[in-house]
Amino acid sequence: MPTVVLPTLHSGQVAAYKNKSRFYALRCGRRWGKTVLEEVIGCDAATYGENVGLFAPTYKVLTETYAEIHQILEPVIAQASEGKGVIRTISGGRIDFWTLEDERAGRSRKYHKVLIDEGAFTKPNMMHVWRTSIRPTLLDYRGTALVASTPNGVSQDNFFWQICNEPEHGFTEYHAPTRTNPHLPQEELDRLQIENHPMVYRQEYLAEFVDWSGAQFFALVDCLADGKPVEPPDSGIDAVFATIDTAIKTGKENDGTGVIYWGVSRHIGRPLIMLDWDVVQIEGASLAVWLPTVFQNLEALAKTYRARQGSLGSLIEDKASGIVLLQHAMNQGWPAAPIDSKLTSLGKDERAISVSGYVYQKKVGICAHAYNKVVTYKQQSRNHMLTQVFGYRLGVKDQVDDLLDAFCYGVAVALGDWGGF
């Protein structure tokens, strides 16, 4: 007889499983093991002939879970199709895989169990999808539902926040901070608590609902030394590069293009220093005329700050007029590359959160030239970099942020991996 070997649950997962109810919200920290728990529940049910619906916000999240479940159930699989999103077992059980990008996900099916992964990262219409498409699938068998996620802010439009905070939806909640996973090195969590912005640590690792609305996220003092600008070392730096944001926002003519010039040196206390910046308001077709000045400035900065590796070129957001700039740079043989889509696909708030730890750890500096620079932009003369980056408020709409994305891209790429994380 074939045998299915389920992953062994740690003590925190066992406690969460024992406390579950029919409709169950599992609020847990990063790396706690929520997906493994969902896989154990789903595979166990399918092995014993039950029907399971597994839902995730995006196809990418779904494919990773499909591969892991397929490997676990392989001894008892009767039929499987990743393309169709289904695994059938020899006992008559099945697991259907649904992406919540389809608001009709789950319709016409009946399930003993529903598992919803990353419930806090679903679309604003998720409560409607739950009520009209997913909840009815549990009628026939009086089935159960588990929604697991790390929180994603405080919002009355967020499905996960709703089911955890509004009793009328019928869910009970189980709170599992990251530390309740005993397999994680506690000293590493201690380090993360020191390195991360306190609000980030509360949300991502303590699994608390954090209200980001109106928060000034980047503190200027973290990019200065004793309240003064930070200068590159006299011995020189490793390299210089630039990040460019050229997004065109709907309804605004001649939208701004922001560029930030960076100096990188892995062997000093501030491995990333902002050397210069600029923001311009010109027609999209004229950007190709403006672009050569970016590479000229990079060469000048490489010489001024004695960059041992010279200029690494420019990273450009691969959307809107940035596509034109990338093509123009390629035609001219200039060193330019698109910013990784993993980073550009995030919203502005998510990008700011993703790089916050590096700024909070004082790994980013601003030199005197960038700190004191004043330019006229949209008929206003001031240091637009300071106001846009350090005046940015999370959750506030219609902020002028041409330089904010260029800042976040530069920090992410220089201090994270090449994808910016």
CSV table of C-alpha atoms in Angstrom, one decimal:
chain,number,residue,atom,x,y,z
A,1,MET,CA,0.0,0.0,0.0
A,2,PRO,CA,1.4,3.4,-0.9
A,3,THR,CA,2.4,5.7,1.9
A,4,VAL,CA,2.2,9.5,2.1
A,5,VAL,CA,4.7,11.1,4.4
A,6,LEU,CA,3.5,14.5,5.6
A,7,PRO,CA,5.9,17.2,6.8
A,8,THR,CA,6.4,17.1,10.6
A,9,LEU,CA,4.8,20.1,12.2
A,10,HIS,CA,6.6,22.1,14.8
A,11,SER,CA,5.1,22.8,18.2
A,12,GLY,CA,3.7,26.2,17.2
A,13,GLN,CA,1.9,24.7,14.1
A,14,VAL,CA,0.5,21.9,16.3
A,15,ALA,CA,-0.9,24.4,18.7
A,16,ALA,CA,-2.5,26.4,15.9
A,17,TYR,CA,-4.0,23.2,14.4
A,18,LYS,CA,-5.5,22.1,17.7
A,19,ASN,CA,-7.1,25.5,18.2
A,20,LYS,CA,-8.7,25.7,14.8
A,21,SER,CA,-12.5,26.2,14.3
A,22,ARG,CA,-14.7,25.9,11.3
A,23,PHE,CA,-13.8,29.4,9.9
A,24,TYR,CA,-10.3,30.1,11.0
A,25,ALA,CA,-7.9,33.0,10.5
A,26,LEU,CA,-4.2,32.2,11.2
A,27,ARG,CA,-2.3,35.5,11.7
A,28,CYS,CA,1.4,34.6,11.7
A,29,GLY,CA,4.8,36.1,11.2
A,30,ARG,CA,7.2,35.6,8.4
A,31,ARG,CA,8.9,32.2,8.2
A,32,TRP,CA,6.5,30.8,10.8
A,33,GLY,CA,5.4,28.0,8.5
A,34,LYS,CA,1.9,28.7,7.5
A,35,THR,CA,2.2,27.3,4.0
A,36,VAL,CA,3.5,24.0,5.4
A,37,LEU,CA,0.6,23.8,7.7
A,38,GLU,CA,-1.8,24.4,4.8
A,39,GLU,CA,-0.1,21.7,2.8
A,40,VAL,CA,-0.3,19.2,5.6
A,41,ILE,CA,-4.1,19.9,6.1
A,42,GLY,CA,-4.7,19.7,2.3
A,43,CYS,CA,-2.7,16.6,1.7
A,44,ASP,CA,-4.1,14.7,4.6
A,45,ALA,CA,-7.7,15.5,3.5
A,46,ALA,CA,-7.0,14.5,-0.2
A,47,THR,CA,-5.3,11.3,0.9
A,48,TYR,CA,-8.5,10.3,2.7
A,49,GLY,CA,-10.8,11.1,-0.2
A,50,GLU,CA,-11.8,14.6,0.6
A,51,ASN,CA,-12.1,17.6,-1.8
A,52,VAL,CA,-10.0,20.6,-1.1
A,53,GLY,CA,-9.9,24.0,-2.7
A,54,LEU,CA,-6.6,26.0,-2.3
A,55,PHE,CA,-6.7,29.7,-3.2
A,56,ALA,CA,-3.9,32.2,-3.5
A,57,PRO,CA,-3.7,35.8,-4.6
A,58,THR,CA,-1.4,35.2,-7.6
A,59,TYR,CA,-0.4,32.4,-10.0
A,60,LYS,CA,3.2,32.6,-8.8
A,61,VAL,CA,2.3,31.8,-5.2
A,62,LEU,CA,0.0,29.0,-6.4
A,63,THR,CA,2.6,27.3,-8.6
A,64,GLU,CA,5.1,27.0,-5.8
A,65,THR,CA,2.5,25.4,-3.5
A,66,TYR,CA,1.4,23.1,-6.3
A,67,ALA,CA,4.9,21.7,-6.7
A,68,GLU,CA,5.3,21.0,-3.0
A,69,ILE,CA,1.9,19.3,-2.7
A,70,HIS,CA,2.5,17.3,-5.8
A,71,GLN,CA,5.8,16.0,-4.3
A,72,ILE,CA,4.1,15.0,-1.0
A,73,LEU,CA,1.1,13.3,-2.7
A,74,GLU,CA,3.1,11.6,-5.5
A,75,PRO,CA,2.6,8.0,-4.1
A,76,VAL,CA,-1.2,8.3,-4.2
A,77,ILE,CA,-1.7,10.6,-7.3
A,78,ALA,CA,-4.2,9.2,-9.8
A,79,GLN,CA,-4.1,12.2,-12.1
A,80,ALA,CA,-2.5,15.6,-12.0
A,81,SER,CA,-2.4,18.7,-14.2
A,82,GLU,CA,-0.6,21.9,-13.2
A,83,GLY,CA,-2.1,23.7,-16.2
A,84,LYS,CA,-5.7,22.8,-15.1
A,85,GLY,CA,-4.8,23.2,-11.4
A,86,VAL,CA,-5.9,19.9,-10.1
A,87,ILE,CA,-4.5,16.8,-8.3
A,88,ARG,CA,-6.6,13.7,-7.9
A,89,THR,CA,-5.8,10.9,-5.5
A,90,ILE,CA,-6.4,7.2,-5.8
A,91,SER,CA,-8.8,7.4,-2.8
A,92,GLY,CA,-11.1,9.8,-4.7
A,93,GLY,CA,-9.8,12.9,-3.1
A,94,ARG,CA,-8.8,16.0,-5.0
A,95,ILE,CA,-7.1,19.4,-4.6
A,96,ASP,CA,-8.1,22.3,-6.8
A,97,PHE,CA,-5.7,25.2,-7.1
A,98,TRP,CA,-7.3,28.6,-7.8
A,99,THR,CA,-5.8,32.1,-8.3
A,100,LEU,CA,-7.9,34.8,-6.7
A,101,GLU,CA,-7.2,37.0,-9.7
A,102,ASP,CA,-10.4,35.3,-11.0
A,103,GLU,CA,-13.3,36.6,-8.8
A,104,ARG,CA,-15.3,33.5,-9.8
A,105,ALA,CA,-12.7,31.1,-8.4
A,106,GLY,CA,-14.3,28.0,-6.9
A,107,ARG,CA,-17.8,28.4,-8.4
A,108,SER,CA,-19.6,25.1,-9.2
A,109,ARG,CA,-17.3,23.1,-6.8
A,110,LYS,CA,-18.0,21.6,-3.4
A,111,TYR,CA,-15.3,21.2,-0.8
A,112,HIS,CA,-14.7,19.6,2.6
A,113,LYS,CA,-11.9,22.1,3.2
A,114,VAL,CA,-10.9,25.5,1.8
A,115,LEU,CA,-7.4,26.9,2.3
A,116,ILE,CA,-6.7,30.6,1.4
A,117,ASP,CA,-3.0,31.5,1.4
A,118,GLU,CA,-1.7,35.1,1.9
A,119,GLY,CA,-5.2,36.4,2.7
A,120,ALA,CA,-3.9,39.9,3.5
A,121,PHE,CA,-2.6,40.4,0.0
A,122,THR,CA,-5.8,39.7,-1.9
A,123,LYS,CA,-7.7,42.4,-3.9
A,124,PRO,CA,-10.2,44.8,-2.3
A,125,ASN,CA,-13.1,42.7,-3.7
A,126,MET,CA,-12.0,39.6,-1.7
A,127,MET,CA,-14.9,39.8,0.7
A,128,HIS,CA,-17.3,39.7,-2.2
A,129,VAL,CA,-15.4,36.7,-3.7
A,130,TRP,CA,-15.5,34.9,-0.3
A,131,ARG,CA,-19.3,35.4,0.1
A,132,THR,CA,-20.4,34.7,-3.5
A,133,SER,CA,-17.8,32.2,-4.8
A,134,ILE,CA,-15.9,30.5,-2.1
A,135,ARG,CA,-18.2,30.3,0.9
A,136,PRO,CA,-20.9,28.5,-1.1
A,137,THR,CA,-18.5,25.7,-1.9
A,138,LEU,CA,-18.6,24.6,1.7
A,139,LEU,CA,-22.3,24.2,1.9
A,140,ASP,CA,-22.7,20.5,0.8
A,141,TYR,CA,-20.2,19.0,3.3
A,142,ARG,CA,-20.5,21.8,5.9
A,143,GLY,CA,-16.9,22.3,5.2
A,144,THR,CA,-14.2,24.3,6.9
A,145,ALA,CA,-12.0,27.3,5.9
A,146,LEU,CA,-8.5,28.3,6.9
A,147,VAL,CA,-7.2,31.8,5.9
A,148,ALA,CA,-3.5,32.2,6.7
A,149,SER,CA,-1.4,35.3,6.2
A,150,THR,CA,1.0,37.9,7.6
A,151,PRO,CA,-0.8,41.1,8.2
A,152,ASN,CA,-0.7,43.9,5.6
A,153,GLY,CA,-1.6,47.1,7.4
A,154,VAL,CA,-4.8,48.3,8.8
A,155,SER,CA,-7.6,48.8,6.3
A,156,GLN,CA,-11.3,48.2,6.4
A,157,ASP,CA,-11.1,47.1,2.8
A,158,ASN,CA,-8.5,44.4,3.5
A,159,PHE,CA,-10.1,40.9,3.7
A,160,PHE,CA,-7.7,39.5,6.3
A,161,TRP,CA,-8.1,42.5,8.6
A,162,GLN,CA,-11.8,42.2,8.3
A,163,ILE,CA,-12.1,38.5,9.3
A,164,CYS,CA,-9.6,39.1,12.2
A,165,ASN,CA,-11.3,42.2,13.5
A,166,GLU,CA,-15.0,42.0,12.6
A,167,PRO,CA,-16.8,39.2,14.4
A,168,GLU,CA,-19.8,39.3,12.0
A,169,HIS,CA,-17.8,37.3,9.5
A,170,GLY,CA,-17.7,34.3,11.7
A,171,PHE,CA,-14.0,33.7,11.9
A,172,THR,CA,-11.9,32.9,15.0
A,173,GLU,CA,-8.3,34.1,15.0
A,174,TYR,CA,-5.1,32.5,16.1
A,175,HIS,CA,-2.0,34.7,16.5
A,176,ALA,CA,1.4,33.2,15.9
A,177,PRO,CA,4.5,35.5,15.9
A,178,THR,CA,7.6,34.3,14.1
A,179,ARG,CA,9.3,33.3,17.4
A,180,THR,CA,6.7,30.6,18.0
A,181,ASN,CA,8.5,28.6,15.3
A,182,PRO,CA,11.1,26.8,17.5
A,183,HIS,CA,13.3,25.8,14.5
A,184,LEU,CA,14.3,29.4,13.8
A,185,PRO,CA,17.5,30.7,15.3
A,186,GLN,CA,16.5,33.1,18.0
A,187,GLU,CA,19.7,35.2,17.7
A,188,GLU,CA,18.8,35.8,14.1
A,189,LEU,CA,15.4,37.1,15.1
A,190,ASP,CA,17.1,39.4,17.7
A,191,ARG,CA,19.3,40.7,14.9
A,192,LEU,CA,16.2,41.3,12.7
A,193,GLN,CA,14.6,43.3,15.5
A,194,ILE,CA,17.6,45.6,15.7
A,195,GLU,CA,18.0,46.0,11.9
A,196,ASN,CA,14.4,46.5,10.9
A,197,HIS,CA,12.3,49.6,11.3
A,198,PRO,CA,10.1,49.0,14.4
A,199,MET,CA,6.9,49.2,12.5
A,200,VAL,CA,8.2,46.7,9.9
A,201,TYR,CA,9.3,44.3,12.7
A,202,ARG,CA,5.9,44.5,14.4
A,203,GLN,CA,4.1,43.7,11.2
A,204,GLU,CA,6.3,41.1,9.6
A,205,TYR,CA,7.6,39.2,12.6
A,206,LEU,CA,5.3,40.0,15.5
A,207,ALA,CA,2.3,39.6,13.1
A,208,GLU,CA,0.6,42.7,14.4
A,209,PHE,CA,-1.8,44.9,12.5
A,210,VAL,CA,0.2,48.1,12.0
A,211,ASP,CA,-1.5,51.3,10.9
A,212,TRP,CA,0.8,52.8,8.3
A,213,SER,CA,-1.5,55.6,7.2
A,214,GLY,CA,0.3,59.0,7.4
A,215,ALA,CA,3.5,57.6,8.9
A,216,GLN,CA,6.7,59.5,7.9
A,217,PHE,CA,8.6,56.4,6.9
A,218,PHE,CA,12.2,57.5,6.2
A,219,ALA,CA,13.9,59.6,8.9
A,220,LEU,CA,16.5,62.1,7.5
A,221,VAL,CA,18.6,61.8,10.7
A,222,ASP,CA,19.3,58.2,9.7
A,223,CYS,CA,21.0,59.3,6.5
A,224,LEU,CA,23.2,61.9,8.3
A,225,ALA,CA,26.1,61.6,10.8
A,226,ASP,CA,25.6,63.7,13.9
A,227,GLY,CA,23.1,65.8,11.9
A,228,LYS,CA,25.5,66.6,9.1
A,229,PRO,CA,25.9,65.2,5.5
A,230,VAL,CA,28.1,62.2,5.0
A,231,GLU,CA,31.1,62.5,2.6
A,232,PRO,CA,32.7,59.6,0.7
A,233,PRO,CA,36.1,58.6,2.0
A,234,ASP,CA,39.2,60.4,0.7
A,235,SER,CA,40.6,57.0,-0.3
A,236,GLY,CA,37.9,56.7,-3.0
A,237,ILE,CA,34.8,54.5,-3.5
A,238,ASP,CA,34.1,51.3,-5.4
A,239,ALA,CA,31.8,52.5,-8.1
A,240,VAL,CA,29.0,55.0,-9.1
A,241,PHE,CA,25.6,54.2,-10.6
A,242,ALA,CA,22.3,55.9,-11.2
A,243,THR,CA,18.6,55.0,-10.8
A,244,ILE,CA,15.9,56.6,-13.0
A,245,ASP,CA,12.2,56.7,-12.5
A,246,THR,CA,10.2,57.9,-15.5
A,247,ALA,CA,6.7,56.8,-14.6
A,248,ILE,CA,3.9,58.8,-16.4
A,249,LYS,CA,0.9,59.3,-14.1
A,250,THR,CA,-2.5,59.5,-15.5
A,251,GLY,CA,-3.9,63.0,-15.9
A,252,LYS,CA,-0.7,64.9,-15.5
A,253,GLU,CA,1.1,66.5,-18.4
A,254,ASN,CA,4.9,66.6,-18.6
A,255,ASP,CA,5.2,64.3,-15.6
A,256,GLY,CA,8.5,64.4,-13.8
A,257,THR,CA,11.5,62.2,-14.3
A,258,GLY,CA,13.8,61.7,-11.3
A,259,VAL,CA,17.4,60.4,-11.2
A,260,ILE,CA,19.6,59.8,-8.2
A,261,TYR,CA,23.3,59.2,-8.4
A,262,TRP,CA,24.9,56.9,-6.0
A,263,GLY,CA,28.4,56.0,-4.7
A,264,VAL,CA,29.0,52.5,-3.5
A,265,SER,CA,31.8,51.3,-1.2
A,266,ARG,CA,31.4,48.0,0.7
A,267,HIS,CA,34.3,48.8,3.0
A,268,ILE,CA,33.0,51.8,4.9
A,269,GLY,CA,30.4,52.4,7.5
A,270,ARG,CA,28.0,53.9,5.0
A,271,PRO,CA,28.2,51.5,2.0
A,272,LEU,CA,25.8,53.6,0.0
A,273,ILE,CA,26.0,57.4,-0.4
A,274,MET,CA,23.8,59.7,-2.4
A,275,LEU,CA,26.1,61.9,-4.5
A,276,ASP,CA,23.6,63.9,-6.5
A,277,TRP,CA,20.1,64.0,-7.8
A,278,ASP,CA,17.9,65.7,-10.4
A,279,VAL,CA,14.3,66.0,-11.3
A,280,VAL,CA,13.1,67.3,-14.7
A,281,GLN,CA,9.8,68.0,-16.3
A,282,ILE,CA,10.0,67.4,-20.1
A,283,GLU,CA,8.1,65.8,-22.8
A,284,GLY,CA,8.6,62.0,-23.1
A,285,ALA,CA,10.1,62.3,-26.6
A,286,SER,CA,12.7,64.7,-25.2
A,287,LEU,CA,14.0,62.3,-22.6
A,288,ALA,CA,16.2,60.6,-25.2
A,289,VAL,CA,18.0,64.0,-25.5
A,290,TRP,CA,18.3,64.3,-21.7
A,291,LEU,CA,19.6,60.7,-21.2
A,292,PRO,CA,23.2,61.3,-22.4
A,293,THR,CA,23.6,63.9,-19.6
A,294,VAL,CA,23.0,61.1,-17.0
A,295,PHE,CA,26.0,59.1,-18.3
A,296,GLN,CA,28.1,62.2,-18.6
A,297,ASN,CA,27.4,63.0,-14.9
A,298,LEU,CA,28.2,59.5,-13.9
A,299,GLU,CA,31.6,59.7,-15.6
A,300,ALA,CA,32.3,63.0,-13.9
A,301,LEU,CA,31.2,61.6,-10.5
A,302,ALA,CA,33.4,58.6,-11.0
A,303,LYS,CA,36.4,60.9,-11.6
A,304,THR,CA,35.6,63.3,-8.7
A,305,TYR,CA,35.1,60.5,-6.1
A,306,ARG,CA,37.8,58.2,-7.5
A,307,ALA,CA,35.6,55.2,-8.2
A,308,ARG,CA,37.9,52.2,-8.6
A,309,GLN,CA,35.4,50.4,-10.8
A,310,GLY,CA,34.2,53.6,-12.6
A,311,SER,CA,30.6,54.0,-13.6
A,312,LEU,CA,28.3,50.9,-13.5
A,313,GLY,CA,25.8,52.8,-15.6
A,314,SER,CA,22.1,53.4,-15.0
A,315,LEU,CA,19.2,51.3,-13.8
A,316,ILE,CA,15.8,52.3,-15.4
A,317,GLU,CA,12.3,51.4,-14.5
A,318,ASP,CA,11.1,49.2,-17.3
A,319,LYS,CA,7.7,50.8,-17.9
A,320,ALA,CA,6.2,53.9,-19.5
A,321,SER,CA,8.9,56.1,-21.1
A,322,GLY,CA,11.6,54.1,-19.4
A,323,ILE,CA,11.2,51.5,-22.1
A,324,VAL,CA,12.1,54.2,-24.7
A,325,LEU,CA,15.1,55.2,-22.6
A,326,LEU,CA,16.3,51.6,-22.3
A,327,GLN,CA,16.0,51.0,-26.0
A,328,HIS,CA,17.8,54.3,-26.8
A,329,ALA,CA,20.6,53.4,-24.4
A,330,MET,CA,21.0,49.9,-26.0
A,331,ASN,CA,21.2,51.5,-29.5
A,332,GLN,CA,23.9,53.8,-28.3
A,333,GLY,CA,25.8,51.2,-26.4
A,334,TRP,CA,25.4,52.9,-23.1
A,335,PRO,CA,25.5,50.9,-19.9
A,336,ALA,CA,21.8,50.7,-18.9
A,337,ALA,CA,19.6,47.9,-17.5
A,338,PRO,CA,16.0,47.5,-16.5
A,339,ILE,CA,15.2,47.3,-12.8
A,340,ASP,CA,14.1,43.9,-11.8
A,341,SER,CA,10.3,43.4,-12.2
A,342,LYS,CA,10.1,41.9,-8.6
A,343,LEU,CA,10.8,45.3,-7.4
A,344,THR,CA,9.0,47.5,-9.9
A,345,SER,CA,5.8,45.4,-9.5
A,346,LEU,CA,5.5,46.4,-5.9
A,347,GLY,CA,3.4,49.4,-4.9
A,348,LYS,CA,5.2,52.5,-3.5
A,349,ASP,CA,4.4,51.7,0.1
A,350,GLU,CA,5.6,48.1,-0.3
A,351,ARG,CA,8.9,49.4,-1.9
A,352,ALA,CA,9.4,51.8,0.9
A,353,ILE,CA,8.8,49.1,3.5
A,354,SER,CA,11.2,46.7,1.7
A,355,VAL,CA,14.2,49.0,1.9
A,356,SER,CA,13.4,50.6,5.3
A,357,GLY,CA,15.7,48.3,7.2
A,358,TYR,CA,18.8,49.5,5.3
A,359,VAL,CA,17.9,53.2,6.0
A,360,TYR,CA,17.1,52.5,9.6
A,361,GLN,CA,20.5,50.7,10.1
A,362,LYS,CA,22.2,53.9,8.8
A,363,LYS,CA,23.7,52.2,5.8
A,364,VAL,CA,22.6,55.1,3.5
A,365,GLY,CA,24.2,58.5,3.6
A,366,ILE,CA,23.6,61.8,1.8
A,367,CYS,CA,26.6,63.9,0.8
A,368,ALA,CA,26.7,67.7,1.2
A,369,HIS,CA,26.1,68.4,-2.5
A,370,ALA,CA,22.9,66.4,-2.6
A,371,TYR,CA,21.8,67.7,0.8
A,372,ASN,CA,22.2,71.4,-0.1
A,373,LYS,CA,21.1,71.2,-3.7
A,374,VAL,CA,18.1,73.4,-4.7
A,375,VAL,CA,16.4,73.3,-8.1
A,376,THR,CA,13.3,74.7,-9.6
A,377,TYR,CA,10.7,72.1,-10.5
A,378,LYS,CA,7.1,72.7,-11.2
A,379,GLN,CA,7.7,76.4,-10.4
A,380,GLN,CA,8.9,75.6,-6.9
A,381,SER,CA,12.6,76.1,-5.9
A,382,ARG,CA,13.8,73.9,-3.1
A,383,ASN,CA,15.5,70.6,-2.3
A,384,HIS,CA,12.9,68.3,-3.9
A,385,MET,CA,14.8,65.2,-2.9
A,386,LEU,CA,14.4,65.9,0.8
A,387,THR,CA,10.8,66.8,0.6
A,388,GLN,CA,9.8,63.8,-1.6
A,389,VAL,CA,11.8,61.1,0.1
A,390,PHE,CA,11.8,62.2,3.7
A,391,GLY,CA,8.4,63.9,3.6
A,392,TYR,CA,6.8,60.8,2.1
A,393,ARG,CA,3.8,59.5,4.1
A,394,LEU,CA,2.6,56.0,3.7
A,395,GLY,CA,-1.0,55.6,2.6
A,396,VAL,CA,-1.4,59.2,1.5
A,397,LYS,CA,-2.6,59.6,-2.1
A,398,ASP,CA,-1.4,62.2,-4.7
A,399,GLN,CA,2.0,62.8,-3.3
A,400,VAL,CA,4.7,64.2,-5.6
A,401,ASP,CA,7.1,61.3,-5.6
A,402,ASP,CA,9.3,61.4,-8.8
A,403,LEU,CA,12.4,60.9,-6.7
A,404,LEU,CA,11.0,58.5,-4.1
A,405,ASP,CA,11.0,55.5,-6.5
A,406,ALA,CA,14.5,56.3,-7.7
A,407,PHE,CA,15.6,56.4,-4.0
A,408,CYS,CA,14.0,53.0,-3.1
A,409,TYR,CA,15.4,51.4,-6.3
A,410,GLY,CA,18.9,52.5,-5.5
A,411,VAL,CA,18.8,51.3,-1.9
A,412,ALA,CA,17.2,48.0,-2.8
A,413,VAL,CA,19.7,47.2,-5.6
A,414,ALA,CA,22.8,48.3,-3.9
A,415,LEU,CA,22.2,46.9,-0.4
A,416,GLY,CA,19.9,43.9,-1.2
A,417,ASP,CA,20.4,41.3,-3.8
A,418,TRP,CA,20.2,42.2,-7.5
A,419,GLY,CA,16.5,41.9,-7.4
A,420,GLY,CA,16.4,44.3,-4.5
A,421,PHE,CA,15.5,42.1,-1.6
